[in-house]
Amino acid sequence: MITSDAITWKAPNDDHPARAASQRSYSAVAKGDLEEWLTVYAEDAVLEDPVGPSMFDPEGKGHHGHDGIRAFWNLAIEPIERFEFEIYESFANPESNTCANIGRIRTSFADGSHTTTELIMVYVVNDDGRVASMKAYWEPERTMASFTQA
């Protein structure tokens, strides 16, 4: 369920549990609500954003459990002034617990500068509809190349 005007959803939109969880995740991030965001994730969830070694995860092993996911928030999400999500495709087999969303995220900083990240985000949910795994496939170098001054 989308609860933020910072999300433009141009993709299929139904009640698939992984798709719904992804929308709850984007809404919580757009609102800057860490506690709401954590409720989207299972206690033992693994978040990889981006997949592989990066400035957010030098070893490339992902952020594990709520403590790891909270640490990721503090490092990667909290410093951002505004997130704007545009999801233009979403694939979810009705018989599965997974969806893959394709889109872009514009991150704006307090000084008005911004970047745009083109990415694919894959969500796997558990039987309770909470995210067990989230993998975001994007290239940090491409995002940094999009940096635009205020």
mmCIF file with all atom_site columns, C-alpha atoms in Angstrom:
data_model
loop_
_atom_site.group_PDB
_atom_site.id
_atom_site.type_symbol
_atom_site.label_atom_id
_atom_site.label_alt_id
_atom_site.label_comp_id
_atom_site.label_asym_id
_atom_site.label_entity_id
_atom_site.label_seq_id
_atom_site.pdbx_PDB_ins_code
_atom_site.Cartn_x
_atom_site.Cartn_y
_atom_site.Cartn_z
_atom_site.occupancy
_atom_site.B_iso_or_equiv
_atom_site.pdbx_formal_charge
_atom_site.auth_seq_id
_atom_site.auth_comp_id
_atom_site.auth_asym_id
_atom_site.auth_atom_id
_atom_site.pdbx_PDB_model_num
ATOM 1   C CA . MET A 1 1   ? 0.000  0.000   0.000   1.00 0.00 ? 1   MET A CA 1
ATOM 2   C CA . ILE A 1 2   ? 1.372  3.382   -1.031  1.00 0.00 ? 2   ILE A CA 1
ATOM 3   C CA . THR A 1 3   ? 0.972  6.070   1.615   1.00 0.00 ? 3   THR A CA 1
ATOM 4   C CA . SER A 1 4   ? 3.278  8.783   0.257   1.00 0.00 ? 4   SER A CA 1
ATOM 5   C CA . ASP A 1 5   ? 3.052  11.257  -2.599  1.00 0.00 ? 5   ASP A CA 1
ATOM 6   C CA . ALA A 1 6   ? 6.794  10.711  -3.172  1.00 0.00 ? 6   ALA A CA 1
ATOM 7   C CA . ILE A 1 7   ? 6.004  7.420   -4.950  1.00 0.00 ? 7   ILE A CA 1
ATOM 8   C CA . THR A 1 8   ? 4.934  7.222   -8.578  1.00 0.00 ? 8   THR A CA 1
ATOM 9   C CA . TRP A 1 9   ? 3.715  3.698   -9.334  1.00 0.00 ? 9   TRP A CA 1
ATOM 10  C CA . LYS A 1 10  ? 3.321  2.999   -13.067 1.00 0.00 ? 10  LYS A CA 1
ATOM 11  C CA . ALA A 1 11  ? 3.587  -0.786  -12.739 1.00 0.00 ? 11  ALA A CA 1
ATOM 12  C CA . PRO A 1 12  ? 1.002  -3.525  -12.177 1.00 0.00 ? 12  PRO A CA 1
ATOM 13  C CA . ASN A 1 13  ? -0.627 -2.926  -8.826  1.00 0.00 ? 13  ASN A CA 1
ATOM 14  C CA . ASP A 1 14  ? -2.422 -5.716  -7.012  1.00 0.00 ? 14  ASP A CA 1
ATOM 15  C CA . ASP A 1 15  ? -2.389 -7.293  -3.563  1.00 0.00 ? 15  ASP A CA 1
ATOM 16  C CA . HIS A 1 16  ? 0.555  -9.647  -4.195  1.00 0.00 ? 16  HIS A CA 1
ATOM 17  C CA . PRO A 1 17  ? 2.252  -9.912  -0.770  1.00 0.00 ? 17  PRO A CA 1
ATOM 18  C CA . ALA A 1 18  ? 5.782  -9.088  -1.976  1.00 0.00 ? 18  ALA A CA 1
ATOM 19  C CA . ARG A 1 19  ? 4.560  -6.175  -4.074  1.00 0.00 ? 19  ARG A CA 1
ATOM 20  C CA . ALA A 1 20  ? 2.553  -4.831  -1.133  1.00 0.00 ? 20  ALA A CA 1
ATOM 21  C CA . ALA A 1 21  ? 5.578  -5.161  1.160   1.00 0.00 ? 21  ALA A CA 1
ATOM 22  C CA . SER A 1 22  ? 7.743  -3.256  -1.324  1.00 0.00 ? 22  SER A CA 1
ATOM 23  C CA . GLN A 1 23  ? 5.183  -0.447  -1.401  1.00 0.00 ? 23  GLN A CA 1
ATOM 24  C CA . ARG A 1 24  ? 5.089  -0.297  2.401   1.00 0.00 ? 24  ARG A CA 1
ATOM 25  C CA . SER A 1 25  ? 8.889  -0.124  2.404   1.00 0.00 ? 25  SER A CA 1
ATOM 26  C CA . TYR A 1 26  ? 9.010  2.758   -0.099  1.00 0.00 ? 26  TYR A CA 1
ATOM 27  C CA . SER A 1 27  ? 6.309  4.635   1.800   1.00 0.00 ? 27  SER A CA 1
ATOM 28  C CA . ALA A 1 28  ? 8.152  4.366   5.118   1.00 0.00 ? 28  ALA A CA 1
ATOM 29  C CA . VAL A 1 29  ? 11.419 5.523   3.537   1.00 0.00 ? 29  VAL A CA 1
ATOM 30  C CA . ALA A 1 30  ? 9.696  8.447   1.799   1.00 0.00 ? 30  ALA A CA 1
ATOM 31  C CA . LYS A 1 31  ? 8.181  9.498   5.142   1.00 0.00 ? 31  LYS A CA 1
ATOM 32  C CA . GLY A 1 32  ? 11.505 9.082   6.958   1.00 0.00 ? 32  GLY A CA 1
ATOM 33  C CA . ASP A 1 33  ? 9.929  6.647   9.423   1.00 0.00 ? 33  ASP A CA 1
ATOM 34  C CA . LEU A 1 34  ? 12.515 4.097   10.564  1.00 0.00 ? 34  LEU A CA 1
ATOM 35  C CA . GLU A 1 35  ? 10.203 2.318   13.011  1.00 0.00 ? 35  GLU A CA 1
ATOM 36  C CA . GLU A 1 36  ? 7.526  1.830   10.357  1.00 0.00 ? 36  GLU A CA 1
ATOM 37  C CA . TRP A 1 37  ? 10.189 0.612   7.922   1.00 0.00 ? 37  TRP A CA 1
ATOM 38  C CA . LEU A 1 38  ? 11.434 -1.994  10.379  1.00 0.00 ? 38  LEU A CA 1
ATOM 39  C CA . THR A 1 39  ? 7.904  -3.423  10.697  1.00 0.00 ? 39  THR A CA 1
ATOM 40  C CA . VAL A 1 40  ? 8.063  -4.275  6.980   1.00 0.00 ? 40  VAL A CA 1
ATOM 41  C CA . TYR A 1 41  ? 11.106 -6.512  7.560   1.00 0.00 ? 41  TYR A CA 1
ATOM 42  C CA . ALA A 1 42  ? 11.220 -9.871  9.336   1.00 0.00 ? 42  ALA A CA 1
ATOM 43  C CA . GLU A 1 43  ? 13.431 -10.016 12.431  1.00 0.00 ? 43  GLU A CA 1
ATOM 44  C CA . ASP A 1 44  ? 15.960 -12.171 10.533  1.00 0.00 ? 44  ASP A CA 1
ATOM 45  C CA . ALA A 1 45  ? 15.744 -10.335 7.197   1.00 0.00 ? 45  ALA A CA 1
ATOM 46  C CA . VAL A 1 46  ? 18.751 -9.656  4.990   1.00 0.00 ? 46  VAL A CA 1
ATOM 47  C CA . LEU A 1 47  ? 18.987 -6.418  3.026   1.00 0.00 ? 47  LEU A CA 1
ATOM 48  C CA . GLU A 1 48  ? 21.549 -6.004  0.226   1.00 0.00 ? 48  GLU A CA 1
ATOM 49  C CA . ASP A 1 49  ? 21.487 -2.473  -1.199  1.00 0.00 ? 49  ASP A CA 1
ATOM 50  C CA . PRO A 1 50  ? 23.342 -2.597  -3.498  1.00 0.00 ? 50  PRO A CA 1
ATOM 51  C CA . VAL A 1 51  ? 24.152 -6.280  -3.933  1.00 0.00 ? 51  VAL A CA 1
ATOM 52  C CA . GLY A 1 52  ? 27.891 -6.830  -3.444  1.00 0.00 ? 52  GLY A CA 1
ATOM 53  C CA . PRO A 1 53  ? 30.599 -4.704  -1.837  1.00 0.00 ? 53  PRO A CA 1
ATOM 54  C CA . SER A 1 54  ? 29.798 -0.995  -1.657  1.00 0.00 ? 54  SER A CA 1
ATOM 55  C CA . MET A 1 55  ? 30.248 2.128   0.412   1.00 0.00 ? 55  MET A CA 1
ATOM 56  C CA . PHE A 1 56  ? 27.326 0.889   2.561   1.00 0.00 ? 56  PHE A CA 1
ATOM 57  C CA . ASP A 1 57  ? 28.593 -2.689  2.917   1.00 0.00 ? 57  ASP A CA 1
ATOM 58  C CA . PRO A 1 58  ? 32.359 -3.015  2.266   1.00 0.00 ? 58  PRO A CA 1
ATOM 59  C CA . GLU A 1 59  ? 32.319 -6.819  2.607   1.00 0.00 ? 59  GLU A CA 1
ATOM 60  C CA . GLY A 1 60  ? 29.235 -7.234  0.443   1.00 0.00 ? 60  GLY A CA 1
ATOM 61  C CA . LYS A 1 61  ? 27.507 -9.605  2.868   1.00 0.00 ? 61  LYS A CA 1
ATOM 62  C CA . GLY A 1 62  ? 24.326 -7.611  3.399   1.00 0.00 ? 62  GLY A CA 1
ATOM 63  C CA . HIS A 1 63  ? 22.716 -6.114  6.489   1.00 0.00 ? 63  HIS A CA 1
ATOM 64  C CA . HIS A 1 64  ? 21.301 -8.807  8.766   1.00 0.00 ? 64  HIS A CA 1
ATOM 65  C CA . GLY A 1 65  ? 18.338 -8.537  11.133  1.00 0.00 ? 65  GLY A CA 1
ATOM 66  C CA . HIS A 1 66  ? 16.795 -5.389  12.500  1.00 0.00 ? 66  HIS A CA 1
ATOM 67  C CA . ASP A 1 67  ? 20.093 -4.215  14.012  1.00 0.00 ? 67  ASP A CA 1
ATOM 68  C CA . GLY A 1 68  ? 21.853 -4.442  10.653  1.00 0.00 ? 68  GLY A CA 1
ATOM 69  C CA . ILE A 1 69  ? 18.944 -2.895  8.799   1.00 0.00 ? 69  ILE A CA 1
ATOM 70  C CA . ARG A 1 70  ? 18.787 -0.055  11.341  1.00 0.00 ? 70  ARG A CA 1
ATOM 71  C CA . ALA A 1 71  ? 22.539 0.550   10.823  1.00 0.00 ? 71  ALA A CA 1
ATOM 72  C CA . PHE A 1 72  ? 21.939 0.701   7.055   1.00 0.00 ? 72  PHE A CA 1
ATOM 73  C CA . TRP A 1 73  ? 19.168 3.263   7.611   1.00 0.00 ? 73  TRP A CA 1
ATOM 74  C CA . ASN A 1 74  ? 21.464 5.428   9.707   1.00 0.00 ? 74  ASN A CA 1
ATOM 75  C CA . LEU A 1 75  ? 24.194 5.297   7.064   1.00 0.00 ? 75  LEU A CA 1
ATOM 76  C CA . ALA A 1 76  ? 22.281 5.429   3.791   1.00 0.00 ? 76  ALA A CA 1
ATOM 77  C CA . ILE A 1 77  ? 18.772 6.760   4.383   1.00 0.00 ? 77  ILE A CA 1
ATOM 78  C CA . GLU A 1 78  ? 18.801 9.141   7.344   1.00 0.00 ? 78  GLU A CA 1
ATOM 79  C CA . PRO A 1 79  ? 21.189 11.679  5.725   1.00 0.00 ? 79  PRO A CA 1
ATOM 80  C CA . ILE A 1 80  ? 18.899 12.134  2.700   1.00 0.00 ? 80  ILE A CA 1
ATOM 81  C CA . GLU A 1 81  ? 16.491 15.082  2.695   1.00 0.00 ? 81  GLU A CA 1
ATOM 82  C CA . ARG A 1 82  ? 13.951 13.563  0.281   1.00 0.00 ? 82  ARG A CA 1
ATOM 83  C CA . PHE A 1 83  ? 13.415 10.334  -1.617  1.00 0.00 ? 83  PHE A CA 1
ATOM 84  C CA . GLU A 1 84  ? 11.266 10.139  -4.749  1.00 0.00 ? 84  GLU A CA 1
ATOM 85  C CA . PHE A 1 85  ? 10.457 6.690   -6.112  1.00 0.00 ? 85  PHE A CA 1
ATOM 86  C CA . GLU A 1 86  ? 9.279  5.938   -9.621  1.00 0.00 ? 86  GLU A CA 1
ATOM 87  C CA . ILE A 1 87  ? 8.435  2.292   -10.225 1.00 0.00 ? 87  ILE A CA 1
ATOM 88  C CA . TYR A 1 88  ? 7.656  1.638   -13.871 1.00 0.00 ? 88  TYR A CA 1
ATOM 89  C CA . GLU A 1 89  ? 7.616  -2.167  -13.869 1.00 0.00 ? 89  GLU A CA 1
ATOM 90  C CA . SER A 1 90  ? 6.897  -4.888  -11.334 1.00 0.00 ? 90  SER A CA 1
ATOM 91  C CA . PHE A 1 91  ? 6.937  -8.627  -11.891 1.00 0.00 ? 91  PHE A CA 1
ATOM 92  C CA . ALA A 1 92  ? 5.330  -10.979 -9.384  1.00 0.00 ? 92  ALA A CA 1
ATOM 93  C CA . ASN A 1 93  ? 4.251  -14.541 -10.114 1.00 0.00 ? 93  ASN A CA 1
ATOM 94  C CA . PRO A 1 94  ? 0.912  -15.003 -8.324  1.00 0.00 ? 94  PRO A CA 1
ATOM 95  C CA . GLU A 1 95  ? 2.102  -18.397 -7.094  1.00 0.00 ? 95  GLU A CA 1
ATOM 96  C CA . SER A 1 96  ? 5.304  -17.040 -5.522  1.00 0.00 ? 96  SER A CA 1
ATOM 97  C CA . ASN A 1 97  ? 6.403  -14.920 -2.578  1.00 0.00 ? 97  ASN A CA 1
ATOM 98  C CA . THR A 1 98  ? 8.728  -12.751 -4.679  1.00 0.00 ? 98  THR A CA 1
ATOM 99  C CA . CYS A 1 99  ? 8.508  -9.636  -6.812  1.00 0.00 ? 99  CYS A CA 1
ATOM 100 C CA . ALA A 1 100 ? 11.041 -7.645  -8.816  1.00 0.00 ? 100 ALA A CA 1
ATOM 101 C CA . ASN A 1 101 ? 10.469 -3.917  -9.244  1.00 0.00 ? 101 ASN A CA 1
ATOM 102 C CA . ILE A 1 102 ? 12.251 -1.815  -11.833 1.00 0.00 ? 102 ILE A CA 1
ATOM 103 C CA . GLY A 1 103 ? 12.520 1.910   -11.417 1.00 0.00 ? 103 GLY A CA 1
ATOM 104 C CA . ARG A 1 104 ? 14.506 4.873   -10.271 1.00 0.00 ? 104 ARG A CA 1
ATOM 105 C CA . ILE A 1 105 ? 15.026 6.675   -7.006  1.00 0.00 ? 105 ILE A CA 1
ATOM 106 C CA . ARG A 1 106 ? 15.894 10.343  -6.844  1.00 0.00 ? 106 ARG A CA 1
ATOM 107 C CA . THR A 1 107 ? 17.680 11.265  -3.640  1.00 0.00 ? 107 THR A CA 1
ATOM 108 C CA . SER A 1 108 ? 17.807 14.939  -2.747  1.00 0.00 ? 108 SER A CA 1
ATOM 109 C CA . PHE A 1 109 ? 20.174 16.434  -0.209  1.00 0.00 ? 109 PHE A CA 1
ATOM 110 C CA . ALA A 1 110 ? 19.547 19.364  2.125   1.00 0.00 ? 110 ALA A CA 1
ATOM 111 C CA . ASP A 1 111 ? 21.542 21.732  -0.121  1.00 0.00 ? 111 ASP A CA 1
ATOM 112 C CA . GLY A 1 112 ? 19.273 20.921  -3.088  1.00 0.00 ? 112 GLY A CA 1
ATOM 113 C CA . SER A 1 113 ? 21.737 18.680  -4.923  1.00 0.00 ? 113 SER A CA 1
ATOM 114 C CA . HIS A 1 114 ? 20.525 15.243  -5.986  1.00 0.00 ? 114 HIS A CA 1
ATOM 115 C CA . THR A 1 115 ? 21.333 11.901  -7.585  1.00 0.00 ? 115 THR A CA 1
ATOM 116 C CA . THR A 1 116 ? 19.222 9.409   -9.501  1.00 0.00 ? 116 THR A CA 1
ATOM 117 C CA . THR A 1 117 ? 19.627 5.668   -9.123  1.00 0.00 ? 117 THR A CA 1
ATOM 118 C CA . GLU A 1 118 ? 18.283 3.316   -11.799 1.00 0.00 ? 118 GLU A CA 1
ATOM 119 C CA . LEU A 1 119 ? 17.733 -0.087  -10.221 1.00 0.00 ? 119 LEU A CA 1
ATOM 120 C CA . ILE A 1 120 ? 16.019 -3.432  -9.889  1.00 0.00 ? 120 ILE A CA 1
ATOM 121 C CA . MET A 1 121 ? 14.768 -4.361  -6.412  1.00 0.00 ? 121 MET A CA 1
ATOM 122 C CA . VAL A 1 122 ? 13.877 -7.955  -5.597  1.00 0.00 ? 122 VAL A CA 1
ATOM 123 C CA . TYR A 1 123 ? 11.691 -8.654  -2.565  1.00 0.00 ? 123 TYR A CA 1
ATOM 124 C CA . VAL A 1 124 ? 11.044 -12.049 -0.971  1.00 0.00 ? 124 VAL A CA 1
ATOM 125 C CA . VAL A 1 125 ? 8.463  -12.186 1.809   1.00 0.00 ? 125 VAL A CA 1
ATOM 126 C CA . ASN A 1 126 ? 7.814  -14.798 4.471   1.00 0.00 ? 126 ASN A CA 1
ATOM 127 C CA . ASP A 1 127 ? 4.434  -16.364 5.298   1.00 0.00 ? 127 ASP A CA 1
ATOM 128 C CA . ASP A 1 128 ? 3.554  -13.289 7.403   1.00 0.00 ? 128 ASP A CA 1
ATOM 129 C CA . GLY A 1 129 ? 4.059  -10.956 4.443   1.00 0.00 ? 129 GLY A CA 1
ATOM 130 C CA . ARG A 1 130 ? 7.201  -9.423  5.946   1.00 0.00 ? 130 ARG A CA 1
ATOM 131 C CA . VAL A 1 131 ? 10.338 -9.003  3.857   1.00 0.00 ? 131 VAL A CA 1
ATOM 132 C CA . ALA A 1 132 ? 12.808 -11.847 4.419   1.00 0.00 ? 132 ALA A CA 1
ATOM 133 C CA . SER A 1 133 ? 15.201 -10.673 1.710   1.00 0.00 ? 133 SER A CA 1
ATOM 134 C CA . MET A 1 134 ? 15.618 -7.501  -0.306  1.00 0.00 ? 134 MET A CA 1
ATOM 135 C CA . LYS A 1 135 ? 18.278 -7.226  -2.987  1.00 0.00 ? 135 LYS A CA 1
ATOM 136 C CA . ALA A 1 136 ? 18.763 -3.983  -4.878  1.00 0.00 ? 136 ALA A CA 1
ATOM 137 C CA . TYR A 1 137 ? 20.756 -4.209  -8.082  1.00 0.00 ? 137 TYR A CA 1
ATOM 138 C CA . TRP A 1 138 ? 22.327 -0.887  -9.030  1.00 0.00 ? 138 TRP A CA 1
ATOM 139 C CA . GLU A 1 139 ? 25.711 0.566   -9.879  1.00 0.00 ? 139 GLU A CA 1
ATOM 140 C CA . PRO A 1 140 ? 27.104 3.138   -7.409  1.00 0.00 ? 140 PRO A CA 1
ATOM 141 C CA . GLU A 1 141 ? 29.326 4.653   -10.119 1.00 0.00 ? 141 GLU A CA 1
ATOM 142 C CA . ARG A 1 142 ? 26.313 5.366   -12.344 1.00 0.00 ? 142 ARG A CA 1
ATOM 143 C CA . THR A 1 143 ? 24.475 6.948   -9.448  1.00 0.00 ? 143 THR A CA 1
ATOM 144 C CA . MET A 1 144 ? 27.465 9.140   -8.571  1.00 0.00 ? 144 MET A CA 1
ATOM 145 C CA . ALA A 1 145 ? 27.772 10.171  -12.241 1.00 0.00 ? 145 ALA A CA 1
ATOM 146 C CA . SER A 1 146 ? 24.202 11.510  -12.033 1.00 0.00 ? 146 SER A CA 1
ATOM 147 C CA . PHE A 1 147 ? 25.076 13.911  -9.187  1.00 0.00 ? 147 PHE A CA 1
ATOM 148 C CA . THR A 1 148 ? 23.615 17.328  -9.909  1.00 0.00 ? 148 THR A CA 1
ATOM 149 C CA . GLN A 1 149 ? 24.473 20.453  -7.939  1.00 0.00 ? 149 GLN A CA 1
ATOM 150 C CA . ALA A 1 150 ? 21.668 22.581  -6.537  1.00 0.00 ? 150 ALA A CA 1
#
